[in-house]
Short mmCIF file of C-alpha atoms (C1' of nucleotides) in Angstrom, two decimals:
data_model
loop_
_atom_site.label_atom_id
_atom_site.label_comp_id
_atom_site.label_asym_id
_atom_site.label_seq_id
_atom_site.Cartn_x
_atom_site.Cartn_y
_atom_site.Cartn_z
CA UNK A 1 15.11 -11.26 -0.92
CA UNK A 2 13.77 -9.96 2.19
CA UNK A 3 10.23 -10.56 2.63
CA UNK A 4 8.75 -8.54 5.28
CA UNK A 5 8.88 -10.74 8.21
CA UNK A 6 5.95 -10.34 10.33
CA UNK A 7 7.31 -10.37 13.73
CA UNK A 8 5.03 -8.07 15.46
CA UNK A 9 6.59 -7.06 18.63
CA UNK A 10 3.91 -5.23 20.31
CA UNK A 11 5.39 -2.27 21.85
CA UNK A 12 2.25 -1.84 23.67
CA UNK A 13 2.60 -3.79 26.74
CA UNK A 14 5.33 -1.81 28.14
CA UNK A 15 4.36 1.68 28.84
CA UNK A 16 7.74 2.92 28.12
CA UNK A 17 8.13 6.55 28.33
CA UNK A 18 10.29 7.54 25.57
CA UNK A 19 11.76 10.84 25.66
CA UNK A 20 12.36 12.24 22.35
CA UNK A 21 14.63 15.07 21.93
CA UNK A 22 13.53 16.62 18.83
CA UNK A 23 14.16 20.08 17.81
CA UNK A 24 12.84 20.49 14.41
CA UNK A 25 12.42 23.62 12.59
CA UNK A 26 11.54 25.13 15.81
CA UNK A 27 14.64 26.55 17.19
CA UNK A 28 13.92 24.64 20.28
CA UNK A 29 16.58 22.51 21.64
CA UNK A 30 16.51 21.03 24.99
CA UNK A 31 18.39 18.48 26.74
CA UNK A 32 16.32 15.51 27.37
CA UNK A 33 15.80 15.33 30.96
CA UNK A 34 15.60 11.70 30.80
CA UNK A 35 12.85 9.73 32.14
CA UNK A 36 14.37 6.75 33.73
CA UNK A 37 12.24 3.90 32.90
CA UNK A 38 13.72 0.96 34.55
CA UNK A 39 14.98 -1.35 31.92
CA UNK A 40 14.02 -4.49 33.63
CA UNK A 41 10.44 -3.78 33.08
CA UNK A 42 9.73 -3.39 36.68
CA UNK A 43 7.84 -0.25 37.29
CA UNK A 44 10.02 1.25 39.88
CA UNK A 45 10.60 4.79 40.55
CA UNK A 46 13.97 5.87 39.54
CA UNK A 47 16.34 7.16 41.94
CA UNK A 48 17.26 10.63 41.16
CA UNK A 49 20.74 9.91 42.05
CA UNK A 50 22.20 8.16 39.15
CA UNK A 51 21.11 10.25 36.35
CA UNK A 52 24.56 10.55 35.15
CA UNK A 53 24.30 7.48 33.16
CA UNK A 54 21.24 8.80 31.57
CA UNK A 55 22.56 12.10 30.74
CA UNK A 56 25.58 10.49 29.36
CA UNK A 57 23.32 8.41 27.28
CA UNK A 58 22.30 11.16 25.01
CA UNK A 59 25.23 13.31 25.32
CA UNK A 60 27.67 10.66 24.61
CA UNK A 61 29.60 11.12 21.50
CA UNK A 62 28.98 7.51 20.93
CA UNK A 63 25.28 7.92 21.01
CA UNK A 64 25.25 10.88 18.77
CA UNK A 65 27.42 9.11 16.34
CA UNK A 66 25.28 6.06 16.27
CA UNK A 67 22.21 8.09 15.78
CA UNK A 68 23.69 9.85 12.89
CA UNK A 69 24.75 6.65 11.29
CA UNK A 70 21.34 5.22 11.72
CA UNK A 71 19.70 8.26 10.32
CA UNK A 72 21.85 7.91 7.32
CA UNK A 73 20.98 4.29 6.94
CA UNK A 74 17.34 5.06 7.28
CA UNK A 75 17.55 7.67 4.65
CA UNK A 76 19.30 5.31 2.33
CA UNK A 77 16.88 2.53 2.95
CA UNK A 78 13.92 4.70 2.31
CA UNK A 79 15.42 6.02 -0.83
CA UNK A 80 15.91 2.55 -2.10
CA UNK A 81 12.46 1.53 -1.13
CA UNK A 82 10.96 4.40 -2.98
CA UNK A 83 13.07 3.72 -6.00
CA UNK A 84 12.04 0.14 -6.00
CA UNK A 85 8.40 1.03 -5.92
CA UNK A 86 8.92 3.35 -8.80
CA UNK A 87 10.68 0.68 -10.77
CA UNK A 88 7.89 -1.72 -10.11
CA UNK A 89 5.39 0.75 -11.38
CA UNK A 90 7.38 1.22 -14.50
CA UNK A 91 7.60 -2.48 -14.96
CA UNK A 92 3.85 -2.62 -14.92
CA UNK A 93 3.73 -0.14 -17.73
CA UNK A 94 6.23 -2.02 -19.78
CA UNK A 95 4.46 -5.27 -19.28
CA UNK A 96 1.21 -3.69 -20.24
CA UNK A 97 2.70 -2.46 -23.44
CA UNK A 98 4.20 -5.79 -24.20
CA UNK A 99 0.88 -7.38 -23.58
CA UNK A 100 -0.80 -5.17 -26.07
CA UNK A 101 1.79 -5.96 -28.62
CA UNK A 102 1.42 -9.64 -28.09
CA UNK A 103 -2.29 -9.46 -28.34
CA UNK A 104 -2.06 -7.57 -31.57
CA UNK A 105 0.22 -10.19 -32.92
CA UNK A 106 -2.15 -12.91 -31.90
CA UNK A 107 -4.90 -11.16 -33.67
CA UNK A 108 -2.85 -10.92 -36.78
CA UNK A 109 -1.82 -14.51 -36.72
CA UNK A 110 -5.35 -15.62 -36.15
CA UNK A 111 -6.49 -13.66 -39.10
CA UNK A 112 -3.82 -15.08 -41.29
CA UNK A 113 -4.64 -18.52 -40.18
CA UNK A 114 -8.27 -18.14 -40.91
CA UNK A 115 -7.53 -16.82 -44.36
CA UNK A 116 -5.33 -19.71 -45.16
CA UNK A 117 -7.83 -22.17 -43.91
CA UNK A 118 -10.53 -20.67 -45.98
CA UNK A 119 -8.34 -20.82 -48.98
CA UNK A 120 -7.73 -24.39 -48.30
CA UNK A 121 -11.34 -25.25 -48.03
CA UNK A 122 -12.15 -23.38 -51.14
CA UNK A 123 -9.58 -25.32 -53.02
CA UNK A 124 -10.85 -28.56 -51.80
CA UNK A 125 -14.28 -27.66 -52.93
CA UNK A 126 -13.08 -26.66 -56.31
CA UNK A 127 -11.28 -29.88 -56.77
CA UNK A 128 -14.25 -31.84 -55.71
CA UNK A 129 -16.41 -29.95 -58.11
CA UNK A 130 -14.07 -30.51 -60.98
CA UNK A 131 -13.39 -34.11 -60.54
CA UNK A 132 -16.59 -35.39 -59.18
CA UNK A 133 -19.41 -32.94 -59.21
CA UNK A 134 -21.62 -35.53 -57.70
CA UNK A 135 -19.21 -37.28 -55.47
CA UNK A 136 -19.73 -36.66 -51.91
CA UNK A 137 -16.25 -37.29 -50.83
CA UNK A 138 -13.62 -37.99 -53.36
CA UNK A 139 -10.02 -38.70 -52.72
CA UNK A 140 -7.77 -36.22 -54.32
CA UNK A 141 -5.72 -37.22 -57.28
CA UNK A 142 -2.22 -38.24 -56.56
CA UNK A 143 -0.97 -39.08 -53.14
CA UNK A 144 -2.87 -37.06 -50.81
CA UNK A 145 -1.28 -37.51 -47.52
CA UNK A 146 -3.55 -36.55 -44.80
CA UNK A 147 -2.01 -34.20 -42.42
CA UNK A 148 -4.35 -34.43 -39.61
CA UNK A 149 -4.15 -31.71 -37.12
CA UNK A 150 -6.90 -31.63 -34.74
CA UNK A 151 -7.98 -28.19 -35.53
CA UNK A 152 -11.48 -27.37 -34.92
CA UNK A 153 -11.78 -24.49 -37.24
CA UNK A 154 -15.14 -23.07 -37.73
CA UNK A 155 -14.43 -20.34 -40.12
CA UNK A 156 -17.24 -19.50 -42.34
CA UNK A 157 -16.33 -17.04 -44.94
CA UNK A 158 -18.54 -16.30 -47.75
CA UNK A 159 -16.84 -14.29 -50.45
CA UNK B 1 28.66 18.18 35.63
CA UNK B 2 25.79 19.48 33.83
CA UNK B 3 25.58 19.21 30.23
CA UNK B 4 23.38 21.99 29.23
CA UNK B 5 23.57 22.13 25.55
CA UNK B 6 24.50 19.49 23.20
CA UNK B 7 26.66 19.98 20.30
CA UNK B 8 25.28 19.19 16.99
CA UNK B 9 27.77 17.99 14.50
CA UNK B 10 26.10 18.82 11.30
CA UNK B 11 22.88 17.28 10.38
CA UNK B 12 21.25 18.19 13.47
CA UNK B 13 18.23 20.24 13.99
CA UNK B 14 16.26 18.91 16.80
CA UNK B 15 15.88 19.72 20.32
CA UNK B 16 12.36 19.34 21.40
CA UNK B 17 12.08 17.10 24.30
CA UNK B 18 8.84 15.42 24.09
CA UNK B 19 7.97 12.76 26.43
CA UNK B 20 5.91 10.20 24.81
CA UNK B 21 3.89 7.84 26.73
CA UNK B 22 2.64 4.83 25.02
CA UNK B 23 -0.30 4.49 27.23
CA UNK B 24 -2.79 3.73 24.64
CA UNK B 25 -3.92 0.20 24.45
CA UNK B 26 -2.04 -0.62 27.46
CA UNK B 27 -3.57 -0.13 30.78
CA UNK B 28 -0.62 1.89 31.71
CA UNK B 29 -1.36 5.44 32.31
CA UNK B 30 1.65 7.50 32.49
CA UNK B 31 0.68 10.99 32.08
CA UNK B 32 2.63 12.35 29.26
CA UNK B 33 4.63 14.66 31.22
CA UNK B 34 5.93 17.20 29.02
CA UNK B 35 9.48 17.82 29.66
CA UNK B 36 9.74 21.45 29.34
CA UNK B 37 13.27 21.25 30.36
CA UNK B 38 14.68 24.34 31.69
CA UNK B 39 13.89 26.95 29.24
CA UNK B 40 17.20 28.45 29.76
CA UNK B 41 18.72 26.03 27.36
CA UNK B 42 21.34 28.25 26.01
CA UNK B 43 20.73 31.24 27.99
CA UNK B 44 18.26 32.69 25.66
CA UNK B 45 15.51 33.59 27.91
CA UNK B 46 12.31 33.98 26.20
CA UNK B 47 9.82 36.44 27.20
CA UNK B 48 7.56 34.90 29.75
CA UNK B 49 4.67 36.04 27.73
CA UNK B 50 5.63 34.08 24.77
CA UNK B 51 6.54 31.13 26.74
CA UNK B 52 3.09 30.84 27.93
CA UNK B 53 2.02 30.52 24.45
CA UNK B 54 4.50 27.77 23.97
CA UNK B 55 3.60 25.82 26.95
CA UNK B 56 0.00 26.20 26.15
CA UNK B 57 0.89 25.10 22.72
CA UNK B 58 1.71 21.63 23.83
CA UNK B 59 -0.51 21.38 26.74
CA UNK B 60 -3.50 22.54 24.95
CA UNK B 61 -6.13 20.01 24.47
CA UNK B 62 -6.44 21.44 21.06
CA UNK B 63 -2.90 20.63 20.22
CA UNK B 64 -3.02 17.18 21.55
CA UNK B 65 -6.14 16.50 19.67
CA UNK B 66 -4.74 17.76 16.45
CA UNK B 67 -1.67 15.71 16.88
CA UNK B 68 -3.62 12.61 17.45
CA UNK B 69 -5.74 13.24 14.44
CA UNK B 70 -2.72 13.79 12.35
CA UNK B 71 -1.07 10.70 13.61
CA UNK B 72 -4.10 8.78 12.62
CA UNK B 73 -4.12 10.31 9.20
CA UNK B 74 -0.48 9.53 8.78
CA UNK B 75 -1.01 5.98 9.74
CA UNK B 76 -3.82 5.66 7.31
CA UNK B 77 -1.93 7.25 4.52
CA UNK B 78 1.04 5.02 5.04
CA UNK B 79 -1.09 1.99 5.15
CA UNK B 80 -2.66 2.87 1.89
CA UNK B 81 0.65 3.62 0.35
CA UNK B 82 2.01 0.29 1.36
CA UNK B 83 -1.04 -1.47 0.13
CA UNK B 84 -0.78 0.24 -3.18
CA UNK B 85 2.80 -0.81 -3.59
CA UNK B 86 1.83 -4.33 -2.82
CA UNK B 87 -0.96 -4.25 -5.34
CA UNK B 88 1.38 -2.94 -7.95
CA UNK B 89 3.75 -5.75 -7.29
CA UNK B 90 0.98 -8.23 -7.68
CA UNK B 91 -0.07 -6.64 -10.89
CA UNK B 92 3.40 -7.21 -12.19
CA UNK B 93 3.07 -10.86 -11.45
CA UNK B 94 -0.27 -11.12 -13.11
CA UNK B 95 0.91 -9.31 -16.17
CA UNK B 96 3.91 -11.53 -16.34
CA UNK B 97 1.73 -14.57 -16.28
CA UNK B 98 -0.53 -13.18 -18.92
CA UNK B 99 2.47 -12.45 -21.01
CA UNK B 100 3.61 -16.00 -20.86
CA UNK B 101 0.23 -17.21 -21.82
CA UNK B 102 0.06 -14.91 -24.78
CA UNK B 103 3.47 -15.91 -25.93
CA UNK B 104 2.56 -19.55 -25.77
CA UNK B 105 -0.49 -18.86 -27.81
CA UNK B 106 1.55 -17.03 -30.38
CA UNK B 107 3.87 -19.91 -30.63
CA UNK B 108 1.02 -22.27 -31.18
CA UNK B 109 -0.59 -20.14 -33.81
CA UNK B 110 2.69 -19.73 -35.59
CA UNK B 111 3.16 -23.41 -35.70
CA UNK B 112 -0.28 -24.01 -37.04
CA UNK B 113 0.23 -21.41 -39.63
CA UNK B 114 3.46 -22.88 -40.79
CA UNK B 115 1.92 -26.31 -41.07
CA UNK B 116 -0.89 -25.02 -43.16
CA UNK B 117 1.47 -23.15 -45.39
CA UNK B 118 3.53 -26.21 -45.96
CA UNK B 119 0.49 -28.16 -46.83
CA UNK B 120 -0.41 -25.55 -49.27
CA UNK B 121 2.92 -25.55 -50.94
CA UNK B 122 2.96 -29.26 -51.14
CA UNK B 123 -0.33 -29.25 -52.86
CA UNK B 124 0.82 -26.72 -55.33
CA UNK B 125 3.79 -28.86 -56.13
CA UNK B 126 1.70 -31.89 -56.60
CA UNK B 127 -0.57 -30.10 -58.93
CA UNK B 128 2.30 -28.77 -60.89
CA UNK B 129 3.75 -32.24 -61.19
CA UNK B 130 0.54 -33.72 -62.40
CA UNK B 131 -0.50 -31.07 -64.81
CA UNK B 132 2.77 -29.86 -66.00
CA UNK B 133 5.54 -32.32 -65.51
CA UNK B 134 7.86 -29.92 -67.21
CA UNK B 135 6.75 -26.80 -65.58
CA UNK B 136 9.56 -25.11 -63.80
CA UNK B 137 7.80 -22.95 -61.36
CA UNK B 138 4.15 -22.31 -61.21
CA UNK B 139 2.66 -19.58 -59.13
CA UNK B 140 0.42 -20.75 -56.46
CA UNK B 141 -3.27 -20.35 -57.04
CA UNK B 142 -3.89 -18.55 -53.84
CA UNK B 143 -3.25 -14.89 -53.34
CA UNK B 144 -0.48 -14.62 -50.99
CA UNK B 145 -1.48 -11.64 -49.05
CA UNK B 146 0.52 -9.52 -46.77
CA UNK B 147 2.46 -11.39 -44.33
CA UNK B 148 4.56 -8.97 -42.48
CA UNK B 149 5.79 -11.60 -40.18
CA UNK B 150 9.17 -12.83 -40.78
CA UNK B 151 8.50 -16.42 -40.13
CA UNK B 152 11.37 -18.40 -41.30
CA UNK B 153 9.86 -21.78 -41.49
CA UNK B 154 11.80 -24.20 -43.49
CA UNK B 155 9.79 -27.29 -43.41
CA UNK B 156 10.81 -29.80 -45.95
CA UNK B 157 8.69 -32.80 -46.03
CA UNK B 158 9.62 -35.53 -48.30
CA UNK B 159 7.71 -38.72 -47.79
"C1'" DA C 1 28.73 -8.32 20.50
"C1'" DT C 2 28.79 -4.92 16.64
"C1'" DG C 3 27.31 -2.55 12.44
"C1'" DT C 4 23.98 -1.84 8.88
"C1'" DA C 5 19.05 -2.37 7.16
"C1'" DT C 6 14.07 -2.28 8.04
"C1'" DT C 7 10.11 -0.84 10.10
"C1'" DG C 8 6.63 1.53 13.06
"C1'" DC C 9 5.71 5.84 14.93
"C1'" DG C 10 5.34 10.64 16.09
"C1'" DC C 11 6.14 15.49 14.72
"C1'" DA C 12 5.95 19.36 11.72
"C1'" DA C 13 5.64 21.54 7.13
"C1'" DT C 14 3.11 21.58 3.18
"C1'" DG C 15 -0.35 20.35 -0.15
"C1'" DA C 16 -5.11 20.05 -1.54
"C1'" DC D 1 -10.07 24.59 9.00
"C1'" DT D 2 -9.51 19.55 8.23
"C1'" DC D 3 -7.39 15.75 6.12
"C1'" DA D 4 -3.51 13.78 3.16
"C1'" DT D 5 1.24 13.47 1.92
"C1'" DT D 6 6.04 13.78 2.71
"C1'" DG D 7 10.67 14.30 4.90
"C1'" DC D 8 12.93 13.45 9.09
"C1'" DG D 9 14.56 11.69 13.41
"C1'" DC D 10 14.19 8.10 17.09
"C1'" DA D 11 14.10 3.56 18.80
"C1'" DA D 12 13.29 -1.37 18.33
"C1'" DT D 13 14.19 -5.11 15.57
"C1'" DA D 14 15.83 -7.84 12.01
"C1'" DC D 15 19.94 -9.29 9.56
"C1'" DA D 16 24.72 -10.30 8.93
#
DNA sequence: ATGTATTGCGCAATGA
DNA sequence: CTCATTGCGCAATACA
């Protein structure tokens, strides 16, 4: 359904200073002292006065909640993605197997076909020999309807 | 007014405030100012001696270098991973196609085979009729070898 | 305008 | 020790 859309928003142009509050396994935990990058894109120094907004930004229950939700979503998404990949891989294996089977079958059928054809030819020869040892091409006795398949069979079997 | 520590609901574990400056390709050069945030975070003062280690930890050219290397490696790895997944997907498609082809071939061969068989039977019948008008059922001259295919072909041709 | 889903990216732990 | 892989969180988008 969703094909990766290639909208490549280059996050390059804007030298946005992102402050990441991350306290991993390290017991470190610090409040992000926010770096006020003006949103408008204008590189202006930030006034140290209204930091409240900023601080509220991260502290806000709202924010925290949203983050958590997103983290959850991310986790889910990734799980699915991984699963999908796995499934795909498995599909490859199945298809491979199937392919082998089909090829084997083809081989078998081909063999059968060739045998039958040979038999057929042999018969024809026998008949010709019996009826007209010297005839080059004799019509078979009775109504010999000619089933003409355009089969170019070059099977030479010499028993 | 100050919000020193943040509460972490449950799945929380971070706290490192890292200021990230995306001043790579961009001509922007914002020195990645580490935000060491007041160490006092929760009142756990760390020995100044150890802190040095910490601060050096991040500041160290060594660290930064390692990080960058790792980031590169990560990027590479992910790229490869993605590529692999893509390849796998493509393989699925190819295999699918091949499968179809094989199946078509099988169908064709089967058909041919059935035609030949019919021809054979017909011949046998004709022979029987000519040679033994009263014969009930004569065994076919050919050796019907193993045919483990359950081909149910009921072709009745009556000209 | 709001909520989830994807995606790129960095960090850290771990594997080889 | 260096590089590769993996889980995780953040933020920007893409979708609905």
